[in-house]
Amino acid sequence: MKSKKLNIAKNIFLIICGIVSACFGLKSFLLPSGFIDGGVTGISLLISNITKLNLSYLIIIINIPFVILGYRQIGKVFAIKTSIAISLLAILLIIAPFKPITHDPLLIAFFGGLFLGGGIGLAMRGGCVIDGTEVLALYISKKSTLTVGNIILILNIIIFAFAAIFLGIDKALYAILTYLSASNTVDYIVNGIEQYTGVTVISEKNDRIKKFIINQMKRGVTIYKGEGGYGEKKDIDILYTVVTKLEMSKLQTAIRQIDPDAFVIQQQIADIKGGVVKRQALH
């Protein structure tokens, strides 16, 4: 029960920090200069620039369909948390006393995207969204052959095309910079700065490689029993470990020195819980 309460408190804290960060990015950077971002927030900013309607109202109205989709695709708790987070963001945009920080367009595009993306990422870590793009992309991906990433890219291309028509080429280009800054910030916050890599190694010298990973890198290793399917069939041990991106070069060098013919497969991992990677400090 105590652990559950701590987890709820942590999620609330992350969501509140995300809302404040997103509001700061909007009010202190993007809104005063008429810049936009991608996604649902970008659509709200674009309509606000064209029609002069209040951004707070637009953020709530445009996100309603995505909250409903989130309820159907993810669940009731997600939809409730998302509704509250979006409403709080809309209110904060009205009452927060944030002032413009700079008039340099490059700084506005970069830091506006940084704080807005940070806010979106923190809210996602807290278990909700303040931009419904991912929910829509998830829904469409289940109904088509497109991936979530492809759908988000297509949606943003459409948004930036309309921005070029109604706001001008310059603001559309700055919008792309804002989006790149925001999306990379979201990736770092949601997926983790360390960016873990899962490594599968097939080698005749797997015992030496296993000892290096355990003794030198202080990482855990899982051993799968396999059978060669090419040429002579024989039993082989398949090693699997998880290291951080910073340690990948060290592991690759060691494997090449031990067995230049080793077959190595790398897979990026969004995040992990527990295990030796979490417990040990980086070297």
Tab-separated table of C-alpha atoms in Angstrom:
chain	number	residue	atom	x	y	z
A	1	MET	CA	0.000	0.000	0.000
A	2	LYS	CA	2.844	2.373	0.880
A	3	SER	CA	4.603	1.589	-2.402
A	4	LYS	CA	1.369	2.231	-4.330
A	5	LYS	CA	0.907	5.605	-2.626
A	6	LEU	CA	4.494	6.583	-3.384
A	7	ASN	CA	4.006	5.610	-7.016
A	8	ILE	CA	0.819	7.709	-7.240
A	9	ALA	CA	2.590	10.670	-5.615
A	10	LYS	CA	5.504	10.288	-8.042
A	11	ASN	CA	3.171	10.227	-11.054
A	12	ILE	CA	1.290	13.318	-9.827
A	13	PHE	CA	4.586	15.140	-9.311
A	14	LEU	CA	5.782	14.228	-12.822
A	15	ILE	CA	2.507	15.345	-14.397
A	16	ILE	CA	2.538	18.687	-12.543
A	17	CYS	CA	6.165	19.317	-13.547
A	18	GLY	CA	5.240	18.412	-17.126
A	19	ILE	CA	2.321	20.844	-17.187
A	20	VAL	CA	4.447	23.690	-15.809
A	21	SER	CA	7.278	22.964	-18.276
A	22	ALA	CA	4.911	22.846	-21.257
A	23	CYS	CA	3.190	26.060	-20.165
A	24	PHE	CA	6.547	27.807	-19.775
A	25	GLY	CA	7.650	26.687	-23.231
A	26	LEU	CA	4.413	27.961	-24.763
A	27	LYS	CA	4.025	31.279	-22.921
A	28	SER	CA	7.662	32.322	-22.712
A	29	PHE	CA	8.798	31.199	-26.170
A	30	LEU	CA	6.314	29.982	-28.777
A	31	LEU	CA	3.168	32.064	-28.218
A	32	PRO	CA	4.748	35.563	-28.158
A	33	SER	CA	6.504	34.894	-31.494
A	34	GLY	CA	3.658	33.054	-33.221
A	35	PHE	CA	5.730	29.870	-33.552
A	36	ILE	CA	4.138	26.427	-33.650
A	37	ASP	CA	5.106	22.843	-32.902
A	38	GLY	CA	3.978	19.522	-34.364
A	39	GLY	CA	1.196	17.281	-33.110
A	40	VAL	CA	-2.082	18.331	-31.525
A	41	THR	CA	-0.372	21.237	-29.748
A	42	GLY	CA	0.912	22.389	-33.139
A	43	ILE	CA	-2.608	22.236	-34.582
A	44	SER	CA	-3.907	24.297	-31.635
A	45	LEU	CA	-1.124	26.873	-32.071
A	46	LEU	CA	-1.709	27.062	-35.830
A	47	ILE	CA	-5.469	27.644	-35.449
A	48	SER	CA	-4.833	30.170	-32.669
A	49	ASN	CA	-2.433	32.109	-34.913
A	50	ILE	CA	-4.865	32.123	-37.827
A	51	THR	CA	-8.128	32.803	-35.970
A	52	LYS	CA	-6.787	34.601	-32.855
A	53	LEU	CA	-8.851	32.264	-30.676
A	54	ASN	CA	-7.624	31.625	-27.142
A	55	LEU	CA	-5.110	28.747	-27.109
A	56	SER	CA	-6.447	27.383	-23.811
A	57	TYR	CA	-9.878	26.711	-25.274
A	58	LEU	CA	-8.416	25.204	-28.441
A	59	ILE	CA	-6.167	22.801	-26.511
A	60	ILE	CA	-9.182	21.437	-24.612
A	61	ILE	CA	-11.543	21.259	-27.619
A	62	ILE	CA	-9.051	19.695	-30.063
A	63	ASN	CA	-7.869	17.128	-27.512
A	64	ILE	CA	-11.396	15.860	-26.703
A	65	PRO	CA	-11.482	13.287	-29.568
A	66	PHE	CA	-8.044	12.016	-28.543
A	67	VAL	CA	-9.115	11.622	-24.905
A	68	ILE	CA	-12.064	9.527	-26.103
A	69	LEU	CA	-9.698	7.444	-28.245
A	70	GLY	CA	-7.410	7.042	-25.247
A	71	TYR	CA	-10.327	5.777	-23.174
A	72	ARG	CA	-11.125	3.145	-25.815
A	73	GLN	CA	-7.554	2.155	-26.634
A	74	ILE	CA	-5.778	2.401	-23.268
A	75	GLY	CA	-8.280	2.665	-20.436
A	76	LYS	CA	-10.431	4.732	-18.106
A	77	VAL	CA	-7.661	5.797	-15.703
A	78	PHE	CA	-5.512	7.046	-18.586
A	79	ALA	CA	-8.412	9.067	-20.017
A	80	ILE	CA	-9.238	10.654	-16.642
A	81	LYS	CA	-5.613	11.585	-15.921
A	82	THR	CA	-5.211	12.974	-19.440
A	83	SER	CA	-8.407	15.043	-19.153
A	84	ILE	CA	-7.261	16.543	-15.845
A	85	ALA	CA	-3.735	17.244	-17.162
A	86	ILE	CA	-4.995	18.972	-20.324
A	87	SER	CA	-7.486	21.031	-18.300
A	88	LEU	CA	-4.765	22.108	-15.855
A	89	LEU	CA	-2.505	23.089	-18.752
A	90	ALA	CA	-5.302	25.190	-20.265
A	91	ILE	CA	-5.933	26.928	-16.915
A	92	LEU	CA	-2.225	27.532	-16.323
A	93	LEU	CA	-1.902	29.123	-19.774
A	94	ILE	CA	-4.432	31.720	-18.604
A	95	ILE	CA	-3.164	32.430	-15.084
A	96	ALA	CA	0.599	31.745	-15.210
A	97	PRO	CA	2.657	34.973	-15.151
A	98	PHE	CA	5.371	33.704	-17.526
A	99	LYS	CA	6.944	36.438	-19.661
A	100	PRO	CA	8.821	36.250	-23.009
A	101	ILE	CA	12.467	35.296	-22.478
A	102	THR	CA	14.087	36.142	-25.815
A	103	HIS	CA	13.299	37.478	-29.278
A	104	ASP	CA	15.936	35.429	-31.102
A	105	PRO	CA	14.016	33.046	-33.411
A	106	LEU	CA	16.571	30.223	-33.152
A	107	LEU	CA	16.546	30.356	-29.350
A	108	ILE	CA	12.764	30.486	-29.354
A	109	ALA	CA	12.493	27.431	-31.633
A	110	PHE	CA	15.058	25.423	-29.671
A	111	PHE	CA	14.094	26.233	-26.086
A	112	GLY	CA	10.375	26.403	-26.846
A	113	GLY	CA	10.613	22.863	-28.178
A	114	LEU	CA	12.856	21.824	-25.287
A	115	PHE	CA	10.438	22.915	-22.545
A	116	LEU	CA	7.322	21.812	-24.431
A	117	GLY	CA	8.855	18.413	-25.222
A	118	GLY	CA	10.049	18.107	-21.643
A	119	GLY	CA	6.522	18.748	-20.441
A	120	ILE	CA	5.025	16.170	-22.793
A	121	GLY	CA	7.663	13.607	-21.793
A	122	LEU	CA	7.197	14.145	-18.052
A	123	ALA	CA	3.421	13.817	-18.400
A	124	MET	CA	3.911	10.540	-20.296
A	125	ARG	CA	6.172	9.254	-17.520
A	126	GLY	CA	3.355	10.143	-15.127
A	127	GLY	CA	0.902	7.998	-17.076
A	128	CYS	CA	-0.995	10.461	-19.265
A	129	VAL	CA	-0.527	12.783	-22.254
A	130	ILE	CA	-1.023	16.501	-22.812
A	131	ASP	CA	-0.767	16.045	-26.583
A	132	GLY	CA	-3.007	13.418	-28.179
A	133	THR	CA	-0.888	12.725	-31.273
A	134	GLU	CA	0.484	9.422	-29.983
A	135	VAL	CA	-3.013	8.182	-29.109
A	136	LEU	CA	-4.261	8.912	-32.644
A	137	ALA	CA	-1.164	7.313	-34.184
A	138	LEU	CA	-1.643	4.185	-32.054
A	139	TYR	CA	-5.275	3.923	-33.164
A	140	ILE	CA	-4.496	4.363	-36.881
A	141	SER	CA	-1.549	1.920	-36.734
A	142	LYS	CA	-3.936	-0.836	-35.561
A	143	LYS	CA	-6.169	-0.187	-38.570
A	144	SER	CA	-3.400	0.045	-41.195
A	145	THR	CA	0.072	-1.194	-42.114
A	146	LEU	CA	1.695	2.079	-41.059
A	147	THR	CA	3.783	2.276	-37.899
A	148	VAL	CA	3.164	4.800	-35.129
A	149	GLY	CA	6.313	6.695	-36.157
A	150	ASN	CA	5.205	6.874	-39.784
A	151	ILE	CA	1.770	8.196	-38.839
A	152	ILE	CA	3.205	10.910	-36.569
A	153	LEU	CA	5.590	11.944	-39.359
A	154	ILE	CA	2.764	12.179	-41.909
A	155	LEU	CA	0.579	14.203	-39.524
A	156	ASN	CA	3.390	16.647	-38.842
A	157	ILE	CA	4.224	17.058	-42.532
A	158	ILE	CA	0.582	18.084	-43.083
A	159	ILE	CA	0.737	20.536	-40.156
A	160	PHE	CA	3.966	22.123	-41.396
A	161	ALA	CA	2.567	22.377	-44.930
A	162	PHE	CA	-0.424	24.358	-43.614
A	163	ALA	CA	1.965	26.464	-41.520
A	164	ALA	CA	3.937	27.333	-44.666
A	165	ILE	CA	0.717	28.384	-46.416
A	166	PHE	CA	-0.836	30.452	-43.606
A	167	LEU	CA	2.183	31.638	-41.588
A	168	GLY	CA	4.953	31.727	-44.198
A	169	ILE	CA	7.938	29.559	-45.078
A	170	ASP	CA	10.174	31.016	-42.356
A	171	LYS	CA	7.807	30.150	-39.497
A	172	ALA	CA	7.177	26.724	-40.995
A	173	LEU	CA	10.924	26.030	-41.007
A	174	TYR	CA	11.264	27.268	-37.434
A	175	ALA	CA	8.310	25.012	-36.546
A	176	ILE	CA	10.294	22.034	-37.838
A	177	LEU	CA	13.223	23.034	-35.593
A	178	THR	CA	10.826	23.335	-32.651
A	179	TYR	CA	9.387	19.902	-33.401
A	180	LEU	CA	12.836	18.291	-33.658
A	181	SER	CA	13.863	19.841	-30.342
A	182	ALA	CA	10.612	18.749	-28.680
A	183	SER	CA	10.590	15.188	-30.076
A	184	ASN	CA	14.201	14.543	-29.055
A	185	THR	CA	13.492	15.844	-25.562
A	186	VAL	CA	10.457	13.558	-25.300
A	187	ASP	CA	12.617	10.596	-26.399
A	188	TYR	CA	15.268	11.333	-23.765
A	189	ILE	CA	12.729	11.683	-20.965
A	190	VAL	CA	10.487	8.755	-21.904
A	191	ASN	CA	13.160	6.295	-23.071
A	192	GLY	CA	15.914	7.363	-20.689
A	193	ILE	CA	19.123	9.243	-21.346
A	194	GLU	CA	21.213	6.080	-20.940
A	195	GLN	CA	19.412	4.301	-23.805
A	196	TYR	CA	19.896	0.626	-23.070
A	197	THR	CA	20.952	-1.843	-25.740
A	198	GLY	CA	20.127	-5.533	-25.731
A	199	VAL	CA	23.036	-7.601	-27.118
A	200	THR	CA	22.802	-11.189	-28.377
A	201	VAL	CA	26.124	-12.971	-28.958
A	202	ILE	CA	26.658	-16.298	-30.738
A	203	SER	CA	30.245	-17.447	-30.522
A	204	GLU	CA	32.346	-20.585	-30.103
A	205	LYS	CA	34.212	-18.697	-27.381
A	206	ASN	CA	31.076	-17.731	-25.482
A	207	ASP	CA	32.550	-18.772	-22.126
A	208	ARG	CA	35.316	-16.123	-22.351
A	209	ILE	CA	32.843	-13.491	-23.516
A	210	LYS	CA	30.477	-14.383	-20.670
A	211	LYS	CA	33.274	-14.044	-18.096
A	212	PHE	CA	34.268	-10.641	-19.530
A	213	ILE	CA	30.693	-9.325	-19.299
A	214	ILE	CA	30.248	-10.583	-15.724
A	215	ASN	CA	33.707	-9.826	-14.290
A	216	GLN	CA	34.867	-6.780	-16.255
A	217	MET	CA	31.597	-5.023	-17.096
A	218	LYS	CA	29.707	-6.155	-13.980
A	219	ARG	CA	26.627	-6.984	-16.021
A	220	GLY	CA	24.282	-9.959	-15.917
A	221	VAL	CA	24.135	-12.547	-18.715
A	222	THR	CA	21.304	-14.853	-19.747
A	223	ILE	CA	22.273	-18.059	-21.588
A	224	TYR	CA	19.926	-19.603	-24.141
A	225	LYS	CA	20.437	-23.126	-25.433
A	226	GLY	CA	20.345	-23.203	-29.235
A	227	GLU	CA	21.177	-25.347	-32.217
A	228	GLY	CA	23.062	-24.309	-35.332
A	229	GLY	CA	20.889	-24.332	-38.447
A	230	TYR	CA	23.556	-23.707	-41.077
A	231	GLY	CA	26.021	-26.431	-42.037
A	232	GLU	CA	26.784	-28.931	-39.301
A	233	LYS	CA	24.078	-28.931	-36.633
A	234	LYS	CA	25.420	-28.667	-33.114
A	235	ASP	CA	24.338	-27.336	-29.739
A	236	ILE	CA	25.441	-23.797	-28.968
A	237	ASP	CA	25.062	-21.357	-26.089
A	238	ILE	CA	23.548	-17.973	-26.997
A	239	LEU	CA	24.479	-15.098	-24.683
A	240	TYR	CA	22.125	-12.188	-24.006
A	241	THR	CA	22.973	-9.106	-21.964
A	242	VAL	CA	21.839	-5.514	-21.581
A	243	VAL	CA	24.299	-2.623	-21.453
A	244	THR	CA	24.020	1.132	-21.701
A	245	LYS	CA	24.785	2.924	-24.929
A	246	LEU	CA	27.949	4.327	-23.371
A	247	GLU	CA	29.248	0.805	-22.660
A	248	MET	CA	28.471	-0.618	-26.093
A	249	SER	CA	31.821	0.341	-27.594
A	250	LYS	CA	33.712	-1.356	-24.754
A	251	LEU	CA	31.741	-4.573	-25.231
A	252	GLN	CA	32.156	-4.574	-29.017
A	253	THR	CA	35.930	-4.128	-28.700
A	254	ALA	CA	36.202	-7.004	-26.231
A	255	ILE	CA	34.108	-9.347	-28.399
A	256	ARG	CA	36.236	-8.575	-31.482
A	257	GLN	CA	39.412	-9.314	-29.501
A	258	ILE	CA	38.069	-12.589	-28.084
A	259	ASP	CA	36.351	-13.849	-31.241
A	260	PRO	CA	36.463	-11.785	-34.472
A	261	ASP	CA	33.959	-14.216	-36.039
A	262	ALA	CA	31.329	-13.821	-33.304
A	263	PHE	CA	27.801	-13.097	-34.500
A	264	VAL	CA	26.466	-10.058	-32.592
A	265	ILE	CA	22.936	-8.632	-32.699
A	266	GLN	CA	22.069	-5.262	-31.088
A	267	GLN	CA	18.583	-4.054	-30.211
A	268	GLN	CA	17.655	-0.716	-28.683
A	269	ILE	CA	15.590	-0.998	-25.497
A	270	ALA	CA	13.283	1.799	-24.371
A	271	ASP	CA	13.628	1.149	-20.628
A	272	ILE	CA	14.231	-1.623	-18.117
A	273	LYS	CA	13.358	-2.302	-14.497
A	274	GLY	CA	15.675	-3.839	-11.928
A	275	GLY	CA	18.460	-6.235	-12.866
A	276	VAL	CA	22.197	-5.813	-12.769
A	277	VAL	CA	22.178	-2.850	-15.163
A	278	LYS	CA	20.123	-0.754	-12.742
A	279	ARG	CA	22.037	-1.819	-9.636
A	280	GLN	CA	25.578	-1.294	-10.854
A	281	ALA	CA	27.148	2.106	-11.375
A	282	LEU	CA	28.463	3.075	-14.788
A	283	HIS	CA	32.176	2.490	-15.402
